[in-house]
């Protein structure tokens, strides 16, 4: 996820916070600090306590941070089971709506997906239920300190049960949607199961938005929008992985690749781009890959300086590389999440080829067209 800041590591997984999280944390803190409503016996904030505003704000902030620790535990549970199932986790990001575990390279059959999805809400329920007797106990004691402790335990219990409950809704992009998909996948195959779970998610989002408008509840509309967009993204991601199934970078890269030297001038580079019709070149010093240069980089140099400015001074020095065995679906993820045009393919320290974003998208379109044709063929007979 872009615009995220890494704050630490747990179980070897980078823990990141997204900028939207910095918006939601004070909102939660404010709501916990001043809320005085009671729901099902739970007091949902410190607003009714006979203490000053600063103390309420501090307590609100502490409760908000405890809530996000619980969200983090929910995500860690997903990630732990994912790692045990052989997936790679590139990070956990806390954002506006809680947390998200970035699971790399989702295989087609997604083994253990149902259990992996289930442990998140199960963790939230477990935390919520563990704090429930504590809340009952503290609530029966008198005195300001016990009252504060009781409200805190109650908030943890209430919101974790709510979080668990929200996530078992059987619709994408919630955890329950994944459980639904893997149950359906056994009967109708992975792609159709994904489509059904996505449709359920979208229908639920529409129903939620209608309720939100009927009851003038902006939160409900907001969450509905989140579910609708999330469901669509899930579908696209799965279809891309499906279309590129079995293809590796080695099969689609351009090889051999022509390279430029960091000492070449921009004028020389532009002449080569014209004759060879390439838009980007790896920059190689001797045998070593030192950067990448594209037409956009070259265009930043004014025309009267193109013969004196060297490739080395305007190239991008950090090159993202992949290996020929990298799955094509993973390569497309790398180019789109980093917003770059091409990846250099390295094989045992040597440049083996180059794969561009447009190559990948082209292959994706051809594959998708082939699959559509195959679908029509099989359903027609
Ligand atoms: Zn979850």
XYZ file of N, CA and C in Angstrom, residues 200-347:
444
model
N -21.833 -11.251 -4.053
C -22.459 -11.181 -2.730
C -21.981 -9.924 -2.006
N -20.666 -9.656 -2.096
C -20.095 -8.470 -1.448
C -20.704 -7.191 -1.994
N -20.833 -7.113 -3.339
C -21.369 -5.897 -3.956
C -22.846 -5.698 -3.594
N -23.618 -6.791 -3.604
C -25.035 -6.701 -3.225
C -25.179 -6.212 -1.794
N -24.337 -6.764 -0.918
C -24.390 -6.365 0.478
C -24.042 -4.889 0.638
N -23.048 -4.440 -0.161
C -22.646 -3.031 -0.103
C -23.798 -2.129 -0.536
N -24.499 -2.532 -1.601
C -25.618 -1.726 -2.098
C -26.721 -1.664 -1.034
N -27.027 -2.827 -0.426
C -28.057 -2.857 0.622
C -27.661 -1.954 1.787
N -26.378 -2.018 2.143
C -25.884 -1.211 3.255
C -25.978 0.283 2.947
N -25.661 0.646 1.695
C -25.723 2.057 1.294
C -27.173 2.551 1.342
N -28.104 1.703 0.889
C -29.523 2.093 0.922
C -29.965 2.331 2.365
N -29.581 1.396 3.257
C -29.906 1.575 4.686
C -29.281 2.854 5.227
N -28.038 3.112 4.800
C -27.340 4.321 5.241
C -28.094 5.577 4.851
N -28.624 5.598 3.604
C -29.384 6.767 3.162
C -30.717 6.865 3.895
N -31.384 5.704 4.099
C -32.684 5.703 4.786
C -32.565 6.214 6.213
N -31.482 5.806 6.898
C -31.340 6.193 8.306
C -30.359 7.343 8.519
N -30.004 8.034 7.430
C -29.061 9.163 7.491
C -27.796 8.797 8.259
N -27.250 7.620 7.954
C -26.053 7.192 8.653
C -24.850 7.225 7.701
N -24.023 8.313 7.773
C -22.903 8.423 6.837
C -21.871 7.310 6.994
N -21.704 6.787 8.222
C -20.742 5.699 8.438
C -21.088 4.474 7.606
N -22.375 4.165 7.588
C -22.837 2.987 6.864
C -22.559 3.144 5.362
N -22.783 4.379 4.843
C -22.538 4.651 3.425
C -21.044 4.523 3.123
N -20.237 5.039 4.044
C -18.788 4.995 3.927
C -18.287 3.548 3.871
N -18.784 2.725 4.800
C -18.369 1.322 4.861
C -18.858 0.575 3.608
N -20.068 0.932 3.153
C -20.617 0.301 1.947
C -19.704 0.568 0.749
N -19.235 1.803 0.648
C -18.350 2.186 -0.447
C -17.047 1.384 -0.379
N -16.526 1.247 0.833
C -15.292 0.488 1.064
C -15.473 -0.970 0.615
N -16.612 -1.557 0.976
C -16.869 -2.956 0.626
C -17.000 -3.098 -0.891
N -17.720 -2.142 -1.512
C -17.957 -2.219 -2.956
C -16.640 -2.156 -3.726
N -15.802 -1.167 -3.374
C -14.515 -1.008 -4.058
C -13.611 -2.210 -3.778
N -13.580 -2.644 -2.513
C -12.740 -3.781 -2.127
C -13.123 -5.051 -2.864
N -14.423 -5.273 -3.036
C -14.901 -6.468 -3.732
C -14.425 -6.446 -5.184
N -14.504 -5.282 -5.822
C -14.072 -5.146 -7.217
C -12.583 -5.395 -7.374
N -11.793 -4.874 -6.430
C -10.336 -5.063 -6.495
C -9.976 -6.531 -6.360
N -10.694 -7.200 -5.469
C -10.453 -8.623 -5.233
C -10.672 -9.398 -6.532
N -11.745 -9.036 -7.226
C -12.086 -9.732 -8.467
C -11.002 -9.511 -9.518
N -10.599 -8.245 -9.711
C -9.555 -7.950 -10.701
C -8.275 -8.700 -10.384
N -7.853 -8.649 -9.097
C -6.610 -9.312 -8.692
C -6.645 -10.796 -9.020
N -7.787 -11.431 -8.726
C -7.904 -12.869 -8.968
C -7.885 -13.167 -10.457
N -8.581 -12.334 -11.253
C -8.638 -12.593 -12.687
C -7.277 -12.411 -13.352
N -6.495 -11.420 -12.863
C -5.152 -11.215 -13.405
C -4.288 -12.435 -13.102
N -4.324 -12.877 -11.827
C -3.527 -14.040 -11.430
C -3.921 -15.267 -12.243
N -5.242 -15.372 -12.484
C -5.783 -16.503 -13.239
C -5.309 -16.475 -14.691
N -5.381 -15.284 -15.311
C -5.031 -15.150 -16.717
C -3.544 -15.412 -16.942
N -2.724 -15.049 -15.959
C -1.279 -15.197 -16.150
C -0.745 -16.481 -15.531
N -1.661 -17.316 -15.046
C -1.303 -18.585 -14.403
C -0.278 -19.378 -15.221
N 0.809 -19.775 -14.560
C 1.781 -20.649 -15.209
C 2.815 -19.933 -16.066
N 2.602 -18.629 -16.339
C 3.564 -17.889 -17.170
C 4.658 -17.297 -16.293
N 5.903 -17.404 -16.751
C 6.997 -16.778 -16.009
C 7.553 -15.607 -16.811
N 8.292 -14.753 -16.114
C 8.920 -13.599 -16.753
C 9.825 -14.051 -17.901
N 10.552 -15.167 -17.686
C 11.470 -15.681 -18.710
C 10.787 -15.944 -20.040
N 9.496 -16.308 -19.991
C 8.781 -16.635 -21.230
C 8.325 -15.403 -21.997
N 8.235 -14.252 -21.332
C 7.700 -13.084 -22.030
C 8.671 -11.915 -22.131
N 9.858 -12.067 -21.514
C 10.798 -10.937 -21.541
C 11.390 -10.738 -22.933
N 11.912 -9.529 -23.168
C 12.615 -9.239 -24.409
C 14.081 -9.557 -24.176
N 14.642 -10.453 -24.991
C 16.044 -10.835 -24.837
C 16.606 -11.182 -26.220
N 17.870 -10.937 -26.515
C 18.814 -10.222 -25.645
C 18.452 -8.743 -25.557
N 18.989 -8.092 -24.551
C 18.599 -6.723 -24.313
C 19.759 -5.795 -24.673
N 19.441 -4.648 -25.311
C 20.537 -3.715 -25.575
C 20.663 -2.763 -24.400
N 21.888 -2.427 -24.067
C 22.162 -1.606 -22.887
C 22.910 -0.342 -23.309
N 22.948 0.630 -22.399
C 23.734 1.843 -22.649
C 24.748 2.013 -21.517
N 25.754 2.826 -21.772
C 26.785 3.088 -20.769
C 26.441 4.393 -20.042
N 26.801 4.513 -18.756
C 26.507 5.763 -18.037
C 27.248 6.961 -18.640
N 28.309 6.696 -19.433
C 29.079 7.796 -20.023
C 28.521 8.263 -21.364
N 27.570 7.507 -21.950
C 26.941 7.947 -23.208
C 26.232 9.279 -22.987
N 26.142 10.086 -24.028
C 25.412 11.350 -23.889
C 23.927 11.114 -24.148
N 23.123 12.053 -23.689
C 21.671 11.955 -23.905
C 21.356 12.009 -25.402
N 22.160 12.785 -26.154
C 21.943 12.866 -27.607
C 22.127 11.495 -28.255
N 23.192 10.771 -27.837
C 23.434 9.411 -28.361
C 22.264 8.493 -28.021
N 21.820 8.609 -26.748
C 20.716 7.772 -26.269
C 19.467 7.990 -27.119
N 19.145 9.270 -27.378
C 17.932 9.578 -28.145
C 18.038 9.048 -29.573
N 19.246 9.107 -30.140
C 19.436 8.552 -31.490
C 19.161 7.057 -31.484
N 19.664 6.361 -30.430
C 19.429 4.905 -30.363
C 17.950 4.588 -30.149
N 17.295 5.400 -29.322
C 15.857 5.170 -29.088
C 15.090 5.282 -30.409
N 15.535 6.252 -31.221
C 14.885 6.474 -32.518
C 15.056 5.264 -33.424
N 16.306 4.751 -33.564
C 16.550 3.663 -34.512
C 16.096 2.310 -33.973
N 16.309 2.057 -32.661
C 15.968 0.729 -32.117
C 14.529 0.646 -31.599
N 13.866 1.813 -31.498
C 12.471 1.891 -31.040
C 12.241 1.274 -29.655
N 13.211 1.480 -28.744
C 13.014 1.104 -27.345
C 12.795 2.379 -26.548
N 11.970 2.297 -25.517
C 11.689 3.484 -24.705
C 12.509 3.510 -23.415
N 13.192 2.415 -23.109
C 13.978 2.380 -21.880
C 15.140 1.414 -22.014
N 16.266 1.741 -21.395
C 17.457 0.890 -21.460
C 18.051 0.672 -20.068
N 18.532 -0.545 -19.774
C 19.337 -0.728 -18.570
C 20.680 -0.015 -18.787
N 21.197 0.612 -17.735
C 22.492 1.288 -17.844
C 23.533 0.374 -17.214
N 24.573 0.031 -18.009
C 25.545 -0.959 -17.568
C 26.949 -0.368 -17.623
N 27.673 -0.518 -16.501
C 29.052 -0.058 -16.435
C 29.923 -1.305 -16.400
N 30.605 -1.602 -17.489
C 31.341 -2.870 -17.588
C 30.326 -3.997 -17.632
N 30.292 -4.822 -16.566
C 29.321 -5.915 -16.497
C 28.193 -5.573 -15.525
N 28.372 -4.452 -14.785
C 27.504 -4.172 -13.653
C 26.292 -3.309 -14.041
N 25.111 -3.705 -13.565
C 23.901 -2.915 -13.782
C 23.917 -1.741 -12.803
N 23.920 -0.501 -13.326
C 24.009 0.647 -12.409
C 22.750 1.508 -12.403
N 21.839 1.274 -13.357
C 20.633 2.093 -13.364
C 19.752 1.769 -14.558
N 18.701 2.593 -14.713
C 17.823 2.420 -15.860
C 17.482 3.810 -16.371
N 17.372 3.968 -17.680
C 17.030 5.283 -18.227
C 15.890 5.146 -19.228
N 14.929 6.047 -19.129
C 13.768 5.992 -20.011
C 13.672 7.293 -20.801
N 12.784 7.268 -21.793
C 12.565 8.465 -22.613
C 12.169 9.663 -21.736
N 11.313 9.411 -20.732
C 10.909 10.511 -19.837
C 12.106 11.155 -19.140
N 13.062 10.309 -18.677
C 14.262 10.857 -18.023
C 15.020 11.745 -19.004
N 15.176 11.237 -20.239
C 15.962 11.960 -21.248
C 15.301 13.282 -21.627
N 13.952 13.292 -21.631
C 13.215 14.498 -22.035
C 13.386 15.660 -21.052
N 13.831 15.332 -19.824
C 14.014 16.400 -18.823
C 15.242 17.259 -19.146
N 16.116 16.745 -20.032
C 17.333 17.485 -20.368
C 17.028 18.446 -21.527
N 17.289 19.772 -21.346
C 17.017 20.730 -22.429
C 17.817 20.392 -23.691
N 17.233 20.676 -24.852
C 17.815 20.283 -26.140
C 19.260 20.752 -26.306
N 19.572 21.963 -25.853
C 20.935 22.476 -26.071
C 21.981 21.821 -25.172
N 21.528 20.997 -24.190
C 22.505 20.349 -23.312
C 22.596 18.841 -23.548
N 21.792 18.331 -24.496
C 21.709 16.878 -24.678
C 23.035 16.231 -25.076
N 23.913 17.004 -25.744
C 25.170 16.384 -26.160
C 26.237 16.426 -25.062
N 26.003 17.218 -24.010
C 27.005 17.273 -22.926
C 26.569 16.532 -21.663
N 25.261 16.353 -21.473
C 24.787 15.658 -20.266
C 24.895 14.146 -20.482
N 25.418 13.436 -19.448
C 25.599 11.988 -19.596
C 24.379 11.231 -19.083
N 24.229 10.024 -19.589
C 23.151 9.123 -19.157
C 23.231 8.903 -17.644
N 24.474 8.741 -17.129
C 24.684 8.467 -15.702
C 24.132 9.537 -14.786
N 24.051 10.792 -15.268
C 23.598 11.851 -14.368
C 22.078 12.013 -14.325
N 21.347 11.409 -15.254
C 19.882 11.528 -15.200
C 19.153 10.196 -15.040
N 19.921 9.089 -15.064
C 19.265 7.773 -14.940
C 18.676 7.583 -13.532
N 17.807 6.570 -13.394
C 17.309 6.181 -12.070
C 18.244 5.095 -11.551
N 18.945 5.363 -10.436
C 19.949 4.381 -10.008
C 19.374 3.125 -9.337
N 18.190 3.242 -8.715
C 17.638 2.049 -8.058
C 16.797 1.270 -9.055
N 17.292 0.139 -9.475
C 16.563 -0.648 -10.471
C 15.889 -1.817 -9.785
N 14.609 -2.001 -10.068
C 13.921 -3.171 -9.541
C 14.154 -4.316 -10.512
N 14.604 -5.444 -9.984
C 14.877 -6.581 -10.857
C 14.014 -7.775 -10.476
N 13.808 -8.647 -11.441
C 13.120 -9.913 -11.187
C 13.973 -11.006 -11.811
N 13.652 -12.248 -11.513
C 14.416 -13.339 -12.131
C 13.544 -13.975 -13.212
N 14.153 -14.739 -14.119
C 13.336 -15.360 -15.192
C 12.251 -16.284 -14.646
N 12.455 -16.819 -13.406
C 11.450 -17.727 -12.827
C 10.305 -17.000 -12.140
N 10.409 -15.670 -11.982
C 9.346 -14.929 -11.308
C 8.035 -15.095 -12.074
N 6.939 -15.463 -11.383
C 5.655 -15.559 -12.088
C 5.264 -14.203 -12.700
N 4.680 -14.241 -13.903
C 4.279 -13.006 -14.582
C 3.288 -12.205 -13.745
N 2.416 -12.914 -12.992
C 1.417 -12.194 -12.191
C 2.091 -11.394 -11.078
N 3.237 -11.899 -10.592
C 3.959 -11.178 -9.555
C 4.647 -9.950 -10.168
N 5.183 -10.111 -11.390
C 5.857 -8.996 -12.065
C 4.880 -7.850 -12.312
N 3.643 -8.185 -12.683
C 2.651 -7.139 -12.967
C 2.308 -6.405 -11.672
N 2.312 -7.143 -10.561
C 2.075 -6.505 -9.257
C 3.200 -5.517 -8.927
N 4.443 -5.935 -9.204
C 5.593 -5.075 -8.902
C 5.538 -3.794 -9.741
N 5.273 -3.907 -11.046
C 5.245 -2.682 -11.867
C 4.080 -1.772 -11.478
N 2.922 -2.366 -11.155
C 1.805 -1.469 -10.850
C 1.908 -0.878 -9.454
N 2.434 -1.635 -8.472
C 2.506 -1.032 -7.134
C 3.642 -0.022 -7.037
N 4.654 -0.136 -7.924
C 5.739 0.847 -7.882
C 5.596 1.915 -8.962
N 4.534 1.802 -9.762
C 4.298 2.747 -10.866
C 5.518 2.925 -11.747
N 6.079 1.805 -12.211
C 7.225 1.899 -13.100
C 6.912 1.232 -14.424
N 7.704 1.549 -15.426
C 7.412 1.081 -16.782
C 8.037 -0.253 -17.125
N 9.193 -0.587 -16.507
C 9.868 -1.823 -16.893
C 10.720 -2.390 -15.769
N 10.936 -3.688 -15.866
C 11.757 -4.397 -14.878
C 12.918 -5.055 -15.607
N 14.099 -5.011 -15.005
C 15.246 -5.697 -15.592
C 15.235 -7.133 -15.059
N 15.442 -8.089 -15.956
C 15.442 -9.493 -15.557
C 16.895 -9.922 -15.347
N 17.227 -10.357 -14.128
C 18.594 -10.760 -13.810
C 18.641 -12.253 -13.576
N 19.655 -12.895 -14.186
C 19.825 -14.328 -13.981
C 21.262 -14.557 -13.531
